[in-house]
Amino acid sequence: MSDAALGVDVVTEDRARSVTTERRPVRIALILIAVAFLTVFLLLPLFAVFSEALRAGFSGYWQAISEPDAVAAMKLTLLVAAIAVPANLVFGLAASWAIAKFEFPGKSLLNTLIDLPFSVSPVISGLVYVLLFGLQGYFGPHLQSQGIQIIFAVPGIVLATIFVTFPFVARELVPLMQEQGTQDEEAALSLGASGLKTFLLVTLPNVKWALLYGVILCNARAMGEFGAVSVVSGHIRGKTNTMPLHVEILYNEYNFAAAFAVASLLALLALVTLVVKIALEWRYADQIAGSNRH
Amino acid sequence: MAGARGLALKRPSAIPGFGLALGFTLTYLSLIVLIPLAALAIKAASLGFSGFWDIVTAPRTLAALRLSFVISLIAAAINVVFGVVVAWVLVRYRFPGRRLLDAIVDLPFALPTAVAGIALTAIYAPNGWIGGLLDPFGVKIAYTPLGIGIALVFIGLPFVVRTVQPVLEDFEREIEEGAASLGANRRQTIFRVMLPALLPAILTGFVLAFARAVGEYGSVIFIAGNIPFVSEIAPLLIVIRLEEFSHAQATAIAAAMLGIAFVVILLINLIQAWQRRRFGT
C-alpha cells in the first residue's frame, strides 16, 4: 500500500489500530522469530527422522522394520500399551467419579497425588520398581524363590509404563466431570435407572470425547516411553526391548539408518496422535474441559 | 454397610458408587505410585544422613547435579523468552500457516524422547545440518553441554507456550485500550501492564519446563556425550549406578534430585502466590 498517496487516512487508521497491536515491522519481526524458532527446534528434528530413515533407500528401510528383533520390539510395545492404557483408563474413570461426583475430605490432596508421576523423572519412575522388585530389592528375594521375575522382564516394563502414564486419563476427566456436576446423574437415578446404567448411559456419553483425548495422549506416551522402561527392561534383544529401546540399541551399534527407520514409525505415531488431538480440540472443544491445554 | 460408612466419610449424595470408586482409586494409587515412592524414601533413609551426604557430595555426583539443574534453568529461561513470543504471535496475529504452527507446538509432548534425542544429535553433530554449519567456526554443540541445552529447550517449549497462550487469549483488550488512552505507548502497555498480568502464567510455564528438564533422560543422553564432570546429567548417573548394582548410590542421587526439585518448585509457587496477592489476579 502506498502510504504517501493515501496520506492522512493511513496514519489515523494505523494509529487507531496501534492502540491494541504493534507496528507492522514489529509484528513481522515477531512472526519471523516464532516461525524460525519453531522450524529449527521442532520441524527440523521431525524432518531429520524421516530423511535419515530413508537414507538407505526403501529396501533398507523395509529390512530394518521387518527384521525379527524389530518386529518383536513392536509386538512388545503394543502389548505394553494394551495393558497400561486400559489400566489407567479404568483408574481415570474411578478417580474422576469419586472426585467429581462427591464431596469428601482430602479431595484436593488426592488430586495433587494423581499428578505426582508427572513431576518424577522417568529414570526415578523405573528406579522405584527396581528397589521394590529387583534382586537386591525389598520383595526381590521372595519373588525369586517363587520363580517370579518382574525386573528385566515384561511385568516391570508394564509397571513402569503405567507409572509414567498414570495421570493422563484422570487429568482430562476430573475437571470436565467437575464442570458437568451431578444433575444429569440425579435425573437418571430419580427416573429409576440403576447406578451402573446411569454411569454407562449418562455419564460415559457426556465425557466420551475427553476420554478419547486422554487415551490418545496416554497411548502416545506409553508407546514412546524410554527412560523408565530402559531402567527396568534389561535390554534383552527380542525379549524385553520395546521400540524406543530397540532404537537406542541400533543407534549405539552405529546402525543409524535402521535406528532412524524404527524411530520413523514412532514419529508417525506422534504425528497421528497430534492430528487426532487437534481434530478433537477443533470439533469438540466444548466437550473437552477448557483447562486441558497443557 | 458401605453406605453407612460412606455417609461418615463424605457429604450425603444420591449418587451411588462412592465406596467402590474411591476404594479402587486409593488402592491403585497406593500400589502404583505411593508404595514405590515410599520404597525410595525408606531406602534413602536407611543410608543414614552421613551415608546419604557422602554420596551426594561426591565430586562426580555434585558435578552431575549442578549440570542438570544449571542447564535446566538456562533452558527454561530460553523457553520463557521464545515461548512467550510464540504464544503472543499465535494469539495476536493472523498469518498463513498459523494453525500448523500452533499444532506443531505440541510435538515434544507426542514425540518419544529417544526419537527426539537421535534426531537432534543428527542435526547438531559436526556432520549434521546445523552442526556442519557451525563446525568450521569451531563451535561444537552435540556431545557438549550446549547439546544438552538444545535438547532441554526442545522438550520444555510446549510447557511455556501452553500455559501462557490461554491467559493471553482471555486478556481483555479494554485494559490495553485503557492504558493507551491514559497516554501509555505500546511498549509501556506491554511491559508495564500486560507482562505483569501474564507473569504468573509465565512463571508456571517456567517451573513446568524446568521440572521436566531436570528429570529428562531420553532426549539428552544421545546428544550429551556423557563425559563425567563435563556432560553427564544426574538421571544418567542414576542409571550408571544402577547398572553397577549400587542401589544405595542411585537412591541417594534420586532422593537429592527430588528434594532439590521440590524446594525449587515450592519457592516459585511462593513467589507466584505473592505475585497473585500483589496484582490480585
Coordinates of N, CA and C in Angstrom, one line a residue, chain A residues 293-294, chain B residues 75-88 105 109 153 155-167 198 201-210:
Chain A
R293 N -5.4 -27.6 27.9 CA -4.3 -27.3 27.1 C -3.1 -27.3 28.1
H294 N -2.3 -28.4 28.0 CA -1.2 -28.5 29.0 C -0.3 -27.3 28.8
Chain B
A75 N 17.8 -23.5 30.1 CA 16.9 -23.9 29.0 C 15.5 -23.4 29.3
A76 N 15.0 -23.5 30.6 CA 13.7 -23.0 30.9 C 13.6 -21.5 30.7
A77 N 14.7 -20.7 31.0 CA 14.7 -19.3 30.7 C 14.6 -19.0 29.2
I78 N 15.4 -19.7 28.4 CA 15.3 -19.6 27.0 C 13.8 -19.8 26.5
N79 N 13.2 -20.9 27.1 CA 11.9 -21.2 26.7 C 10.9 -20.1 27.1
V80 N 11.2 -19.5 28.2 CA 10.3 -18.4 28.6 C 10.3 -17.3 27.5
V81 N 11.5 -16.9 27.1 CA 11.6 -15.8 26.1 C 10.9 -16.2 24.8
F82 N 11.3 -17.4 24.2 CA 10.8 -17.7 22.9 C 9.3 -18.3 23.1
G83 N 9.0 -18.9 24.2 CA 7.7 -19.4 24.4 C 6.7 -18.3 24.5
V84 N 7.0 -17.2 25.1 CA 6.1 -16.0 25.2 C 6.0 -15.4 23.8
V85 N 7.1 -15.3 23.1 CA 7.0 -14.7 21.7 C 6.0 -15.6 20.8
V86 N 6.2 -16.9 20.9 CA 5.4 -17.9 20.1 C 3.9 -17.8 20.5
A87 N 3.7 -17.7 21.9 CA 2.3 -17.6 22.3 C 1.7 -16.3 21.8
W88 N 2.4 -15.2 21.9 CA 2.0 -13.9 21.5 C 1.6 -13.9 20.0
V105 N 3.4 -27.1 18.0 CA 4.0 -26.8 19.3 C 3.9 -28.0 20.3
F109 N 5.6 -33.1 23.2 CA 4.7 -34.0 24.1 C 4.5 -35.3 23.4
V153 N 15.7 -27.4 25.7 CA 14.8 -26.4 25.1 C 13.7 -27.1 24.3
I155 N 12.3 -30.1 24.6 CA 11.2 -30.7 25.4 C 10.5 -29.8 26.3
G156 N 11.0 -28.6 26.6 CA 10.4 -27.7 27.5 C 9.5 -26.7 26.9
L157 N 9.7 -26.4 25.6 CA 8.9 -25.3 24.9 C 7.4 -25.4 25.1
P158 N 6.8 -26.5 24.8 CA 5.3 -26.5 24.9 C 4.7 -26.1 26.3
F159 N 5.5 -26.4 27.3 CA 5.0 -26.1 28.7 C 4.8 -24.6 28.8
V160 N 5.7 -23.8 28.3 CA 5.6 -22.3 28.4 C 4.5 -21.8 27.5
V161 N 4.5 -22.3 26.2 CA 3.5 -21.8 25.3 C 2.1 -22.1 25.7
R162 N 1.9 -23.4 26.2 CA 0.5 -23.8 26.5 C 0.0 -23.3 27.9
T163 N 0.9 -22.7 28.7 CA 0.4 -22.1 29.9 C 0.1 -20.6 29.6
V164 N 0.9 -20.0 28.8 CA 0.8 -18.5 28.5 C -0.4 -18.3 27.6
Q165 N -0.5 -19.1 26.6 CA -1.5 -19.0 25.5 C -2.9 -18.7 26.0
P166 N -3.5 -19.6 26.8 CA -4.9 -19.4 27.2 C -5.1 -18.1 28.0
V167 N -4.1 -17.7 28.8 CA -4.2 -16.4 29.6 C -4.2 -15.2 28.7
L198 N 0.7 -11.3 32.9 CA 0.9 -12.6 32.4 C 2.0 -13.3 33.3
A201 N 1.4 -16.8 34.8 CA 1.4 -17.9 33.8 C 2.8 -18.2 33.3
I202 N 3.5 -17.1 33.1 CA 4.9 -17.3 32.6 C 5.7 -18.1 33.6
L203 N 5.6 -17.7 34.9 CA 6.3 -18.4 35.9 C 5.9 -19.9 36.0
T204 N 4.6 -20.1 35.9 CA 4.1 -21.5 35.9 C 4.8 -22.3 34.8
G205 N 4.7 -21.7 33.6 CA 5.4 -22.4 32.5 C 6.8 -22.6 32.7
F206 N 7.5 -21.7 33.3 CA 8.9 -21.8 33.6 C 9.2 -23.0 34.5
V207 N 8.4 -23.1 35.6 CA 8.5 -24.1 36.5 C 8.3 -25.5 35.9
L208 N 7.2 -25.6 35.1 CA 6.9 -26.9 34.4 C 8.0 -27.3 33.5
A209 N 8.5 -26.3 32.7 CA 9.6 -26.6 31.8 C 10.9 -27.0 32.5
F210 N 11.1 -26.3 33.6 CA 12.3 -26.6 34.4 C 12.2 -28.0 35.1

